[in-house]
Every structure is written in C-alpha cells, then in structure tokens.
Tab-separated table of C-alpha atoms (C1' of nucleotides) in Angstrom:
chain	number	residue	atom	x	y	z
Q	506	UNK	CA	-4.476	12.067	45.030
Q	507	UNK	CA	-2.924	11.122	41.750
Q	508	UNK	CA	-1.979	13.875	39.362
Q	509	UNK	CA	-3.157	11.936	36.319
Q	510	UNK	CA	-6.075	9.609	35.873
Q	511	UNK	CA	-4.984	6.071	34.996
Q	512	UNK	CA	-5.508	4.244	31.667
Q	513	UNK	CA	-4.579	7.157	29.454
Q	514	UNK	CA	-4.163	4.864	26.464
Q	515	UNK	CA	-7.570	3.293	26.834
Q	516	UNK	CA	-9.200	6.692	27.300
Q	517	UNK	CA	-7.589	7.860	24.067
Q	518	UNK	CA	-8.880	4.840	22.166
Q	519	UNK	CA	-12.402	5.305	23.450
Q	520	UNK	CA	-12.398	9.021	22.733
Q	521	UNK	CA	-11.110	8.349	19.215
Q	522	UNK	CA	-13.749	5.733	18.404
Q	523	UNK	CA	-16.488	7.945	19.813
Q	524	UNK	CA	-15.403	10.982	17.853
Q	525	UNK	CA	-14.798	9.042	14.656
Q	526	UNK	CA	-18.289	7.565	14.922
Q	527	UNK	CA	-19.877	10.921	15.666
Q	528	UNK	CA	-18.222	13.164	13.101
Q	529	UNK	CA	-16.034	11.009	10.888
Q	530	UNK	CA	-12.308	10.314	10.835
Q	531	UNK	CA	-11.216	13.249	8.687
Q	532	UNK	CA	-13.308	15.742	10.607
Q	533	UNK	CA	-11.826	14.911	13.994
Q	534	UNK	CA	-8.536	16.368	15.038
Q	535	UNK	CA	-5.902	14.700	17.142
Q	536	UNK	CA	-6.237	17.650	19.494
Q	537	UNK	CA	-9.952	16.927	19.859
Q	538	UNK	CA	-9.268	13.287	20.712
Q	539	UNK	CA	-6.666	14.245	23.281
Q	540	UNK	CA	-8.844	16.898	24.878
Q	541	UNK	CA	-11.820	14.558	25.210
Q	542	UNK	CA	-9.474	12.147	26.969
Q	543	UNK	CA	-8.282	14.978	29.221
Q	544	UNK	CA	-4.813	15.006	27.635
Q	545	UNK	CA	-2.838	16.878	25.002
Q	546	UNK	CA	-1.699	16.243	21.455
Q	547	UNK	CA	1.850	15.407	22.513
Q	548	UNK	CA	0.657	12.746	24.903
Q	549	UNK	CA	-1.455	11.221	22.138
Q	550	UNK	CA	1.628	10.766	19.989
Q	551	UNK	CA	3.478	9.281	22.941
Q	552	UNK	CA	0.970	6.429	22.963
Q	553	UNK	CA	0.413	5.998	19.206
Q	554	UNK	CA	2.820	6.593	16.328
Q	555	UNK	CA	0.101	8.248	14.244
Q	556	UNK	CA	-3.584	9.012	14.073
Q	557	UNK	CA	-4.559	5.812	12.237
Q	558	UNK	CA	-2.819	3.519	14.688
Q	559	UNK	CA	-5.172	4.415	17.507
Q	560	UNK	CA	-7.559	1.860	15.983
Q	561	UNK	CA	-4.958	-0.876	15.438
Q	562	UNK	CA	-3.824	-1.843	18.888
Q	563	UNK	CA	-2.368	-5.251	19.524
Q	564	UNK	CA	-1.440	-5.860	15.899
Q	565	UNK	CA	2.057	-7.227	16.351
Q	566	UNK	CA	0.871	-9.388	19.226
Q	567	UNK	CA	-1.682	-10.992	16.919
Q	568	UNK	CA	0.958	-11.853	14.350
Q	569	UNK	CA	3.164	-13.304	17.051
Q	570	UNK	CA	0.349	-15.519	18.333
Q	571	UNK	CA	-0.274	-16.771	14.804
Q	572	UNK	CA	3.391	-17.623	14.397
Q	573	UNK	CA	3.597	-19.429	17.699
Q	574	UNK	CA	0.388	-21.346	17.090
Q	575	UNK	CA	1.596	-22.530	13.693
Q	576	UNK	CA	5.084	-23.349	14.947
Q	577	UNK	CA	3.661	-25.296	17.864
Q	578	UNK	CA	1.474	-27.604	15.786
Q	579	UNK	CA	2.606	-31.253	15.617
Q	580	UNK	CA	5.001	-31.952	12.779
Q	581	UNK	CA	2.677	-34.480	11.173
Q	582	UNK	CA	-0.217	-32.065	10.671
Q	583	UNK	CA	-1.137	-30.703	7.245
Q	584	UNK	CA	-0.447	-27.042	6.298
Q	585	UNK	CA	-4.088	-26.108	6.669
Q	586	UNK	CA	-4.324	-27.806	10.045
Q	587	UNK	CA	-1.284	-25.843	11.185
Q	588	UNK	CA	-3.041	-22.660	10.073
Q	589	UNK	CA	-6.044	-23.722	12.119
Q	590	UNK	CA	-3.775	-24.098	15.144
Q	591	UNK	CA	-2.459	-20.598	14.548
Q	592	UNK	CA	-5.993	-19.241	14.373
Q	593	UNK	CA	-6.779	-21.003	17.631
Q	594	UNK	CA	-3.918	-19.244	19.361
Q	595	UNK	CA	-4.705	-15.855	17.844
Q	596	UNK	CA	-8.434	-15.853	18.425
Q	597	UNK	CA	-8.265	-17.130	21.990
Q	598	UNK	CA	-7.250	-13.807	23.524
Q	599	UNK	CA	-10.026	-11.710	22.053
Q	600	UNK	CA	-12.170	-10.080	24.704
Q	601	UNK	CA	-15.900	-9.319	24.850
Q	602	UNK	CA	-14.975	-5.631	24.654
Q	603	UNK	CA	-13.354	-6.223	21.278
Q	604	UNK	CA	-16.459	-8.047	20.124
Q	605	UNK	CA	-18.575	-5.117	21.222
Q	606	UNK	CA	-16.430	-2.535	19.453
Q	607	UNK	CA	-16.175	-4.621	16.281
Q	608	UNK	CA	-19.147	-3.294	14.296
Q	609	UNK	CA	-18.429	0.340	15.158
Q	610	UNK	CA	-14.813	-0.143	14.125
Q	611	UNK	CA	-15.804	-1.685	10.826
Q	612	UNK	CA	-18.221	1.166	10.120
Q	613	UNK	CA	-15.571	3.790	10.812
Q	614	UNK	CA	-13.004	1.992	8.661
Q	615	UNK	CA	-15.457	1.506	5.799
Q	616	UNK	CA	-16.066	5.267	5.678
Q	617	UNK	CA	-12.447	6.322	5.218
Q	618	UNK	CA	-9.872	5.243	2.648
Q	619	UNK	CA	-6.899	6.005	4.877
Q	620	UNK	CA	-8.188	3.531	7.417
Q	621	UNK	CA	-8.933	1.034	4.675
Q	622	UNK	CA	-5.329	1.239	3.581
Q	623	UNK	CA	-4.209	0.645	7.121
Q	624	UNK	CA	-6.612	-2.265	7.417
Q	625	UNK	CA	-5.404	-3.838	4.186
Q	626	UNK	CA	-1.854	-3.552	5.442
Q	627	UNK	CA	-2.750	-5.206	8.735
Q	628	UNK	CA	-4.325	-8.071	6.827
Q	629	UNK	CA	-1.315	-8.615	4.579
Q	630	UNK	CA	0.986	-8.527	7.597
Q	631	UNK	CA	-1.026	-11.270	9.252
Q	632	UNK	CA	-0.985	-13.326	6.070
Q	633	UNK	CA	2.763	-12.794	5.745
Q	634	UNK	CA	3.264	-13.911	9.346
Q	635	UNK	CA	1.378	-17.131	8.650
Q	636	UNK	CA	3.253	-17.756	5.419
Q	637	UNK	CA	6.622	-17.337	7.129
Q	638	UNK	CA	5.650	-19.609	9.980
Q	639	UNK	CA	4.560	-22.240	7.464
Q	640	UNK	CA	7.775	-21.877	5.518
Q	641	UNK	CA	9.766	-22.633	8.667
Q	642	UNK	CA	7.837	-25.877	8.969
Q	643	UNK	CA	9.151	-26.887	5.540
Q	644	UNK	CA	5.964	-26.266	3.583
Q	645	UNK	CA	6.906	-25.609	-0.086
Q	646	UNK	CA	6.626	-22.119	-1.542
Q	647	UNK	CA	3.331	-21.715	-3.362
Q	648	UNK	CA	1.470	-23.777	-0.778
Q	649	UNK	CA	2.596	-21.488	2.044
Q	650	UNK	CA	1.076	-18.443	0.401
Q	651	UNK	CA	-2.204	-20.156	-0.436
Q	652	UNK	CA	-2.649	-21.657	3.000
Q	653	UNK	CA	-1.801	-18.311	4.596
Q	654	UNK	CA	-4.244	-16.502	2.337
Q	655	UNK	CA	-6.990	-18.928	3.303
Q	656	UNK	CA	-6.083	-18.343	6.923
Q	657	UNK	CA	-6.374	-14.611	6.437
Q	658	UNK	CA	-9.757	-14.960	4.784
Q	659	UNK	CA	-10.937	-17.250	7.559
Q	660	UNK	CA	-9.773	-14.794	10.208
Q	661	UNK	CA	-11.546	-11.751	8.834
Q	662	UNK	CA	-14.722	-13.569	7.850
Q	663	UNK	CA	-14.891	-15.272	11.217
Q	664	UNK	CA	-14.407	-11.935	12.959
Q	665	UNK	CA	-17.408	-10.343	11.296
Q	666	UNK	CA	-19.467	-13.439	12.048
Q	667	UNK	CA	-18.320	-13.347	15.652
Q	668	UNK	CA	-19.434	-9.748	16.118
Q	669	UNK	CA	-22.916	-10.358	14.749
Q	670	UNK	CA	-25.520	-10.081	17.541
Q	671	UNK	CA	-27.211	-13.389	16.726
Q	672	UNK	CA	-23.960	-15.290	17.089
Q	673	UNK	CA	-23.432	-17.572	20.089
Q	674	UNK	CA	-20.229	-19.336	19.060
Q	675	UNK	CA	-16.647	-18.708	20.076
Q	676	UNK	CA	-14.336	-16.751	17.793
Q	677	UNK	CA	-12.086	-19.805	17.700
Q	678	UNK	CA	-14.922	-22.134	16.748
Q	679	UNK	CA	-16.000	-19.766	14.000
Q	680	UNK	CA	-12.451	-19.495	12.667
Q	681	UNK	CA	-12.040	-23.270	12.407
Q	682	UNK	CA	-15.454	-23.634	10.836
Q	683	UNK	CA	-14.815	-20.864	8.309
Q	684	UNK	CA	-11.463	-22.337	7.393
Q	685	UNK	CA	-13.105	-25.706	6.712
Q	686	UNK	CA	-15.687	-24.025	4.507
Q	687	UNK	CA	-12.980	-22.260	2.540
Q	688	UNK	CA	-11.075	-25.494	2.117
Q	689	UNK	CA	-14.193	-27.219	0.846
Q	690	UNK	CA	-14.871	-24.366	-1.576
Q	691	UNK	CA	-11.421	-24.940	-3.049
Q	692	UNK	CA	-12.922	-27.793	-5.060
Q	693	UNK	CA	-15.364	-25.377	-6.701
Q	694	UNK	CA	-12.628	-23.547	-8.570
Q	695	UNK	CA	-13.066	-25.696	-11.654
Y	1289	UNK	CA	6.099	29.008	-28.249
Y	1290	UNK	CA	4.152	27.221	-25.567
Y	1291	UNK	CA	4.231	28.653	-22.120
Y	1292	UNK	CA	4.562	25.244	-20.443
Y	1293	UNK	CA	6.410	22.122	-21.414
Y	1294	UNK	CA	4.056	19.210	-22.160
Y	1295	UNK	CA	3.666	15.973	-20.145
Y	1296	UNK	CA	3.672	17.607	-16.745
Y	1297	UNK	CA	2.231	14.486	-15.141
Y	1298	UNK	CA	4.851	12.168	-16.575
Y	1299	UNK	CA	7.632	14.555	-15.573
Y	1300	UNK	CA	6.321	14.537	-12.012
Y	1301	UNK	CA	6.274	10.742	-11.889
Y	1302	UNK	CA	9.806	10.470	-13.192
Y	1303	UNK	CA	11.102	13.131	-10.827
Y	1304	UNK	CA	9.402	11.389	-7.906
Y	1305	UNK	CA	10.828	7.964	-8.706
Y	1306	UNK	CA	14.289	9.441	-9.201
Y	1307	UNK	CA	14.222	11.372	-5.942
Y	1308	UNK	CA	12.730	8.490	-3.966
Y	1309	UNK	CA	15.462	6.193	-5.278
Y	1310	UNK	CA	18.199	8.707	-4.545
Y	1311	UNK	CA	17.276	9.890	-1.071
Y	1312	UNK	CA	14.287	7.869	0.103
Y	1313	UNK	CA	10.587	8.596	0.246
Y	1314	UNK	CA	10.466	10.324	3.609
Y	1315	UNK	CA	13.441	12.512	2.872
Y	1316	UNK	CA	12.033	13.972	-0.315
Y	1317	UNK	CA	9.588	16.820	-0.207
Y	1318	UNK	CA	6.716	17.418	-2.569
Y	1319	UNK	CA	8.294	20.799	-3.300
Y	1320	UNK	CA	11.493	19.038	-4.351
Y	1321	UNK	CA	9.598	16.753	-6.712
Y	1322	UNK	CA	7.725	19.657	-8.248
Y	1323	UNK	CA	10.851	21.766	-8.655
Y	1324	UNK	CA	12.777	18.967	-10.353
Y	1325	UNK	CA	9.865	18.680	-12.778
Y	1326	UNK	CA	9.962	22.443	-13.313
Y	1327	UNK	CA	6.640	22.963	-11.548
Y	1328	UNK	CA	5.312	23.943	-8.141
Y	1329	UNK	CA	3.735	22.201	-5.182
Y	1330	UNK	CA	0.242	23.359	-6.161
Y	1331	UNK	CA	0.530	21.835	-9.611
Y	1332	UNK	CA	1.710	18.561	-8.092
Y	1333	UNK	CA	-1.483	18.308	-6.058
Y	1334	UNK	CA	-3.536	19.123	-9.155
Y	1335	UNK	CA	-2.231	15.929	-10.751
Y	1336	UNK	CA	-2.141	13.646	-7.705
Y	1337	UNK	CA	-4.314	13.660	-4.593
Y	1338	UNK	CA	-1.347	13.000	-2.317
Y	1339	UNK	CA	2.321	12.170	-2.238
Y	1340	UNK	CA	1.877	8.386	-2.245
Y	1341	UNK	CA	-0.388	8.338	-5.272
Y	1342	UNK	CA	2.344	9.544	-7.589
Y	1343	UNK	CA	3.522	5.918	-7.715
Y	1344	UNK	CA	0.077	4.387	-8.250
Y	1345	UNK	CA	-0.982	5.614	-11.644
Y	1346	UNK	CA	-3.465	3.639	-13.699
Y	1347	UNK	CA	-4.834	1.740	-10.727
Y	1348	UNK	CA	-8.538	2.070	-11.443
Y	1349	UNK	CA	-7.926	1.263	-15.095
Y	1350	UNK	CA	-6.321	-2.020	-14.070
Y	1351	UNK	CA	-9.325	-2.995	-11.975
Y	1352	UNK	CA	-11.631	-2.107	-14.828
Y	1353	UNK	CA	-9.694	-4.303	-17.250
Y	1354	UNK	CA	-9.871	-7.191	-14.811
Y	1355	UNK	CA	-13.637	-6.765	-14.490
Y	1356	UNK	CA	-14.162	-6.605	-18.228
Y	1357	UNK	CA	-11.929	-9.582	-18.904
Y	1358	UNK	CA	-13.775	-11.699	-16.364
Y	1359	UNK	CA	-17.194	-10.525	-17.509
Y	1360	UNK	CA	-16.322	-11.232	-21.120
Y	1361	UNK	CA	-15.294	-14.857	-20.588
Y	1362	UNK	CA	-17.664	-17.471	-22.033
Y	1363	UNK	CA	-20.403	-18.516	-19.640
Y	1364	UNK	CA	-19.303	-22.150	-19.642
Y	1365	UNK	CA	-15.787	-21.461	-18.337
Y	1366	UNK	CA	-14.745	-22.305	-14.782
Y	1367	UNK	CA	-14.162	-19.546	-12.179
Y	1368	UNK	CA	-10.413	-19.907	-12.400
Y	1369	UNK	CA	-10.492	-19.788	-16.188
Y	1370	UNK	CA	-12.505	-16.573	-15.975
Y	1371	UNK	CA	-9.845	-15.147	-13.671
Y	1372	UNK	CA	-7.246	-16.119	-16.262
Y	1373	UNK	CA	-9.217	-14.194	-18.881
Y	1374	UNK	CA	-9.240	-11.176	-16.582
Y	1375	UNK	CA	-5.485	-11.418	-16.124
Y	1376	UNK	CA	-5.096	-11.598	-19.899
Y	1377	UNK	CA	-6.974	-8.349	-20.308
Y	1378	UNK	CA	-5.171	-6.595	-17.460
Y	1379	UNK	CA	-1.637	-7.647	-18.327
Y	1380	UNK	CA	-1.947	-6.957	-22.048
Y	1381	UNK	CA	-1.567	-3.189	-21.736
Y	1382	UNK	CA	1.631	-3.175	-19.711
Y	1383	UNK	CA	4.420	-1.357	-21.486
Y	1384	UNK	CA	8.180	-1.976	-21.606
Y	1385	UNK	CA	8.593	1.243	-19.627
Y	1386	UNK	CA	6.573	-0.260	-16.790
Y	1387	UNK	CA	8.725	-3.376	-16.920
Y	1388	UNK	CA	11.824	-1.224	-16.697
Y	1389	UNK	CA	10.557	0.802	-13.744
Y	1390	UNK	CA	9.324	-2.292	-11.920
Y	1391	UNK	CA	12.387	-3.185	-9.835
Y	1392	UNK	CA	13.062	0.424	-8.846
Y	1393	UNK	CA	9.446	0.813	-7.802
Y	1394	UNK	CA	9.557	-2.340	-5.718
Y	1395	UNK	CA	12.742	-1.196	-4.021
Y	1396	UNK	CA	11.270	2.179	-3.133
Y	1397	UNK	CA	8.078	0.598	-1.820
Y	1398	UNK	CA	9.948	-2.005	0.202
Y	1399	UNK	CA	11.837	0.765	1.998
Y	1400	UNK	CA	8.809	2.668	3.292
Y	1401	UNK	CA	5.828	1.488	5.276
Y	1402	UNK	CA	3.511	4.221	3.983
Y	1403	UNK	CA	4.047	2.971	0.471
Y	1404	UNK	CA	3.611	-0.607	1.622
Y	1405	UNK	CA	0.224	0.304	3.028
Y	1406	UNK	CA	-0.723	1.918	-0.246
Y	1407	UNK	CA	0.508	-1.162	-2.123
Y	1408	UNK	CA	-1.465	-3.527	0.086
Y	1409	UNK	CA	-4.555	-1.462	-0.540
Y	1410	UNK	CA	-4.005	-1.569	-4.294
Y	1411	UNK	CA	-3.739	-5.343	-4.103
Y	1412	UNK	CA	-6.923	-5.763	-2.106
Y	1413	UNK	CA	-8.762	-3.461	-4.482
Y	1414	UNK	CA	-7.725	-5.610	-7.417
Y	1415	UNK	CA	-8.781	-8.761	-5.591
Y	1416	UNK	CA	-12.109	-7.159	-4.707
Y	1417	UNK	CA	-12.644	-6.184	-8.335
Y	1418	UNK	CA	-12.102	-9.785	-9.417
Y	1419	UNK	CA	-14.367	-11.144	-6.698
Y	1420	UNK	CA	-17.198	-8.801	-7.680
Y	1421	UNK	CA	-16.845	-9.649	-11.357
Y	1422	UNK	CA	-16.991	-13.341	-10.482
Y	1423	UNK	CA	-20.035	-12.798	-8.305
Y	1424	UNK	CA	-21.864	-11.220	-11.237
Y	1425	UNK	CA	-21.198	-14.389	-13.190
Y	1426	UNK	CA	-23.103	-16.356	-10.552
Y	1427	UNK	CA	-20.099	-17.907	-8.826
Y	1428	UNK	CA	-21.069	-18.741	-5.216
Y	1429	UNK	CA	-19.696	-16.729	-2.309
Y	1430	UNK	CA	-16.655	-18.421	-0.835
Y	1431	UNK	CA	-15.437	-19.542	-4.257
Y	1432	UNK	CA	-15.391	-15.960	-5.559
Y	1433	UNK	CA	-13.046	-14.819	-2.817
Y	1434	UNK	CA	-10.682	-17.777	-3.195
Y	1435	UNK	CA	-10.490	-17.526	-6.963
Y	1436	UNK	CA	-9.944	-13.770	-6.707
Y	1437	UNK	CA	-7.229	-14.242	-4.104
Y	1438	UNK	CA	-5.447	-16.734	-6.347
Y	1439	UNK	CA	-5.756	-14.248	-9.173
Y	1440	UNK	CA	-4.191	-11.538	-7.014
Y	1441	UNK	CA	-1.331	-13.810	-6.055
Y	1442	UNK	CA	-0.804	-14.782	-9.685
Y	1443	UNK	CA	-0.766	-11.144	-10.740
Y	1444	UNK	CA	1.834	-9.947	-8.275
Y	1445	UNK	CA	4.057	-13.003	-8.553
Y	1446	UNK	CA	3.919	-12.863	-12.333
Y	1447	UNK	CA	4.795	-9.169	-12.251
Y	1448	UNK	CA	8.013	-9.726	-10.330
Y	1449	UNK	CA	8.901	-12.614	-12.636
Y	1450	UNK	CA	8.186	-10.429	-15.640
Y	1451	UNK	CA	10.535	-7.695	-14.483
Y	1452	UNK	CA	13.430	-10.057	-13.899
Y	1453	UNK	CA	16.212	-9.434	-16.458
Y	1454	UNK	CA	16.535	-13.091	-17.450
Y	1455	UNK	CA	12.877	-13.329	-18.366
Y	1456	UNK	CA	11.844	-13.575	-22.021
Y	1457	UNK	CA	8.146	-14.362	-21.639
Y	1458	UNK	CA	5.128	-12.104	-21.904
Y	1459	UNK	CA	3.470	-10.765	-18.758
Y	1460	UNK	CA	0.267	-12.487	-19.883
Y	1461	UNK	CA	2.000	-15.829	-20.421
Y	1462	UNK	CA	3.592	-15.592	-16.988
Y	1463	UNK	CA	0.266	-14.735	-15.360
Y	1464	UNK	CA	-1.495	-17.758	-16.854
Y	1465	UNK	CA	1.418	-20.002	-15.971
Y	1466	UNK	CA	1.588	-18.720	-12.396
Y	1467	UNK	CA	-2.148	-19.157	-11.969
Y	1468	UNK	CA	-1.882	-22.782	-13.108
Y	1469	UNK	CA	0.932	-23.379	-10.620
Y	1470	UNK	CA	-1.139	-21.906	-7.812
Y	1471	UNK	CA	-4.107	-24.045	-8.764
Y	1472	UNK	CA	-1.941	-27.148	-8.758
Y	1473	UNK	CA	-0.513	-26.214	-5.354
Y	1474	UNK	CA	-4.057	-26.153	-4.003
Y	1475	UNK	CA	-3.877	-29.905	-3.706
Y	1476	UNK	CA	-0.909	-29.617	-1.368
Y	1477	UNK	CA	-2.972	-28.048	1.393
Y	1478	UNK	CA	-3.628	-31.380	3.036
D	644	DC	C1'	-10.078	41.315	-35.810
D	645	DG	C1'	-10.859	41.761	-31.083
D	646	DA	C1'	-12.916	40.483	-26.715
D	647	DA	C1'	-14.490	37.047	-23.777
D	648	DG	C1'	-13.745	32.471	-22.174
D	649	DT	C1'	-10.765	28.263	-20.910
D	650	DG	C1'	-7.280	25.689	-18.998
D	651	DA	C1'	-2.946	24.968	-16.936
D	652	DC	C1'	-0.021	26.910	-13.913
D	653	DG	C1'	2.105	30.130	-9.870
D	654	DG	C1'	1.828	32.364	-5.181
D	655	DA	C1'	0.641	32.594	-0.624
D	656	DA	C1'	-1.892	31.865	3.411
D	657	DC	C1'	-3.920	28.371	6.140
D	658	DT	C1'	-5.069	23.829	8.720
D	659	DT	C1'	-3.475	19.610	10.449
D	660	DG	C1'	-0.460	15.565	11.240
D	661	DG	C1'	3.706	14.627	13.445
D	662	DT	C1'	8.444	15.802	15.856
D	663	DC	C1'	11.311	17.723	19.332
D	664	DA	C1'	13.440	20.075	23.275
D	665	DC	C1'	12.428	21.387	27.577
D	666	DA	C1'	9.754	22.137	31.809
D	667	DT	C1'	6.674	20.243	35.484
D	668	DC	C1'	5.120	17.476	39.161
D	669	DA	C1'	3.617	13.230	41.807
D	670	DC	C1'	5.774	9.310	43.398
D	671	DT	C1'	9.683	6.338	44.712
D	672	DT	C1'	14.108	5.345	46.741
D	673	DC	C1'	17.955	5.694	49.287
W	204	DG	C1'	14.895	14.996	52.625
W	205	DA	C1'	17.341	15.098	48.365
W	206	DA	C1'	17.905	12.880	44.161
W	207	DG	C1'	15.926	10.189	40.572
W	208	DT	C1'	11.897	8.396	37.540
W	209	DG	C1'	8.135	8.528	34.629
W	210	DA	C1'	4.193	10.344	32.632
W	211	DT	C1'	2.544	14.566	31.265
W	212	DG	C1'	2.272	19.740	29.580
W	213	DT	C1'	4.081	23.750	26.613
W	214	DG	C1'	5.476	25.741	22.638
W	215	DA	C1'	8.107	25.977	18.503
W	216	DC	C1'	8.793	23.786	14.301
W	217	DC	C1'	8.394	21.151	9.663
W	218	DA	C1'	5.951	18.981	5.905
W	219	DA	C1'	1.556	17.346	3.839
W	220	DG	C1'	-2.459	18.879	1.878
W	221	DT	C1'	-6.246	22.672	0.984
W	222	DT	C1'	-8.008	26.935	-0.660
W	223	DC	C1'	-8.382	31.227	-2.914
W	224	DC	C1'	-6.863	34.193	-6.165
W	225	DG	C1'	-3.963	35.852	-9.933
W	226	DT	C1'	-1.525	35.104	-14.501
W	227	DC	C1'	-0.956	34.092	-19.158
W	228	DA	C1'	-1.125	31.404	-23.621
W	229	DC	C1'	-4.483	29.585	-26.478
W	230	DT	C1'	-9.190	29.091	-28.380
W	231	DT	C1'	-13.689	30.641	-29.786
W	232	DC	C1'	-17.067	33.400	-31.354
W	233	DG	C1'	-19.370	37.639	-32.569
DNA sequence: CGAAGTGACGGAACTTGGTCACATCACTTC
DNA sequence: GAAGTGATGTGACCAAGTTCCGTCACTTCG
C-alpha cells in the first residue's frame, strides 16, 4: 500500500477551487487547502510558488505553444494569420475539465483583486509572447504589438464563449472566429 | 512647533523609491521605508494599503480623467478621436517630477515580478476605463475594446518616450502622435 | 479660558503567506 | 539487505498586513 495518495497537485488545485468558491479567496488559508487535500502547508508550497499560482497552472506552456504556433506559420502569411496559427496551437490542448472549471474560476477571480492582478499579468505575458514571436518573423514594431493585442483579446473572449453552456463549437474555432470579428471591427475605429 | 513634519505620504514614496533602487524591492522592508521617512510601519499602512501600492499613487485619478476626457468629446467625433481626447485630459496633469522619476520607476518595476503584476493590473484598469467610457458614447462592443487597447498602448509608449532625456515634446503631444502611428499601423495587419 | 473632541502618529500583539533545515518512510537498485 | 531517491511531515523563522489601544498637538466650543 502506498504511503501517499497519488495526484497531490491535482488534489490541491481542486481543494483550492472548492474552498475559494465556498468561502472566498481571502478567507481561506493555505493550511486549509492543504488539509482538505490531506497534505500540509509545506507540501503546498512545494507544488506552487505562492497561493495565487494554484489557479494558474500551465501558464508558461501556453505561451510556448503560442510562440511555436506563430513561428511555424508559413512565411507568406500575414501577421494576423500567424496569430491565428498561434491560437490554434494554444487552444488545441484545452481539456473538457478546463472548460468545466472555467466559469467557477472566473467567478473566483472576479471577486478578488489579488487574483485579478495575477490574471492581468498572465494576459500581458501571453500578449508579450505573441509580440516577440511576431517580431522574430520580421513584422515591424507597432504592428507586432497590435496584432498581439488582438490575439490576446481573441483568446480571452473566445475562452468565455467556449465555457458558455449553450456553446457547441471548439475553442479553436471560436478563437479564429473571434479574431476575424476583431479584425473586421478595426475598420470601425474612424 | 508642530509635532510631526508635514508631507508624510510624499516622504514615504521618496524613501520607498530610494530604497527599492538601492537594494531592490524584495530586500527592503516596510519598516525600513517607514524609518527612513521618520515614521513607523503602522503609519505606512495608514497611507498605503500594501507595499506595492506605494509606487501606484494617483491611479484612480488617472482613470477618472480618461473617462471625463472621452465623455466630454463632441458627439460627432470618431472612437479613436475620443480616445485621443481622453489621453489629452489624462496626460495634461503629469508633472516634471513624474517625468524625472519615470526611468527609476520603470527600472524598479522591471526587476520584480510582484510590481510587474501590479503594473499590468494598472494598465488593464486604464484600458477598461476607456472601454467603458466609449461604451457610454454608444460605440459598439468589439470596437470599444480595440480602441481602448490602442489607447492603452499609446499611453504607455508615449510615457516612455516622454521620459527619455532627448525628448522635448509634451506628454500630450507624444500621446496623440503615438496614437496616430498605432492607427496607421492597423493597416499593416494583413 | 478651559475642557472636550479630532486627527495623525506610535507601540505591540496577532494572523497569515512564504522559506528553510531536517527528519521520515515507501520504494527502487545494486 | 544496505544504500540511495523522492515525496512528504515537523517545526522554527521572517516579513507582510491587521487590529486595538495609547499619546499628543491642535482645534472648537461653551
């Protein structure tokens, strides 16, 4: 018989989301999270660098997928089409579990400014990753930032659409569609 | 004779920036900041809700100026021109002291991820303020976000240009100019 | 003129996030 | 079967942030 149950990290994430939903982020202690997962505070911090990060798993992987998707697009494609390729790569690995947790996550984040800060940082990191990948393709400076910003908007808007119960489309389909809508709206600026 | 020296808040900000520049953000304690300002830890937390916020003074005021500037633009102006009016209002009240502190602030923020999170949040709050002000003017949904995002980019890029020693232009002039450049670059997306 | 506010600060105890050194124990490997 | 290995537990520790209470100059009002 094993001394420890497996999947300690996943148990911690689930316990954290449950407790945050039940009693709020500020009112739940790291010790509480660890104990509900059958572990201790020290073990929690072995799996996550801090309390916020328990909700931001797989962040660096997402940025890497965006970079690779943009770098792998054919050289003849436009900046925005390269961004679409990056979104394809990034959205492909999302699981049904992530779709299910989406609304609860958003509710918890919306209720706490610390988590909002963390979320804003995540978003800017993703945008920065896209901008850098575009720059390496030779896209000129202001265009990189704008295309990346549109990609970031498309990603987050598509995610909330994807997690809506009525939705039947793929995250990737929604991302491409949202990006097209944003591009079209560009002509409404003046 | 007064019991306390005046300008406690300003003294705390200066002490914090000095100490952060000298020995880094993580390595300086709130007690150190307070003592250099001739105060105590308790008084520090009476002026600022937490350690990060000592570098983010006048944040809500900035958002309010953006809102008012956008709301006050003539009804016939385009979304992007309304954003330009908001930038006019927001950039007008920046002081030479803020220009002088700019590079040091950016250096301190660049060296610490906590401060980067806080900075990202500030940026998204400003963008959200612009988007909401545009929405109240009747601008349709995706256009509000894009125009606001361009406004946010223009603001931050213009700020770093403004603080460069070689610069002779006004922050407001730079903001309008940067916004025009971003708008022009929009046509390079495809 | 004097006594009761008022407001800005100090002091100290307390909770919690986060770190660290060290011990423990199942499992593997040689 | 003895020596790793790796994930965990224990407990002490530090700094951020909160809370309660006390202090003292200044103001206000009877």
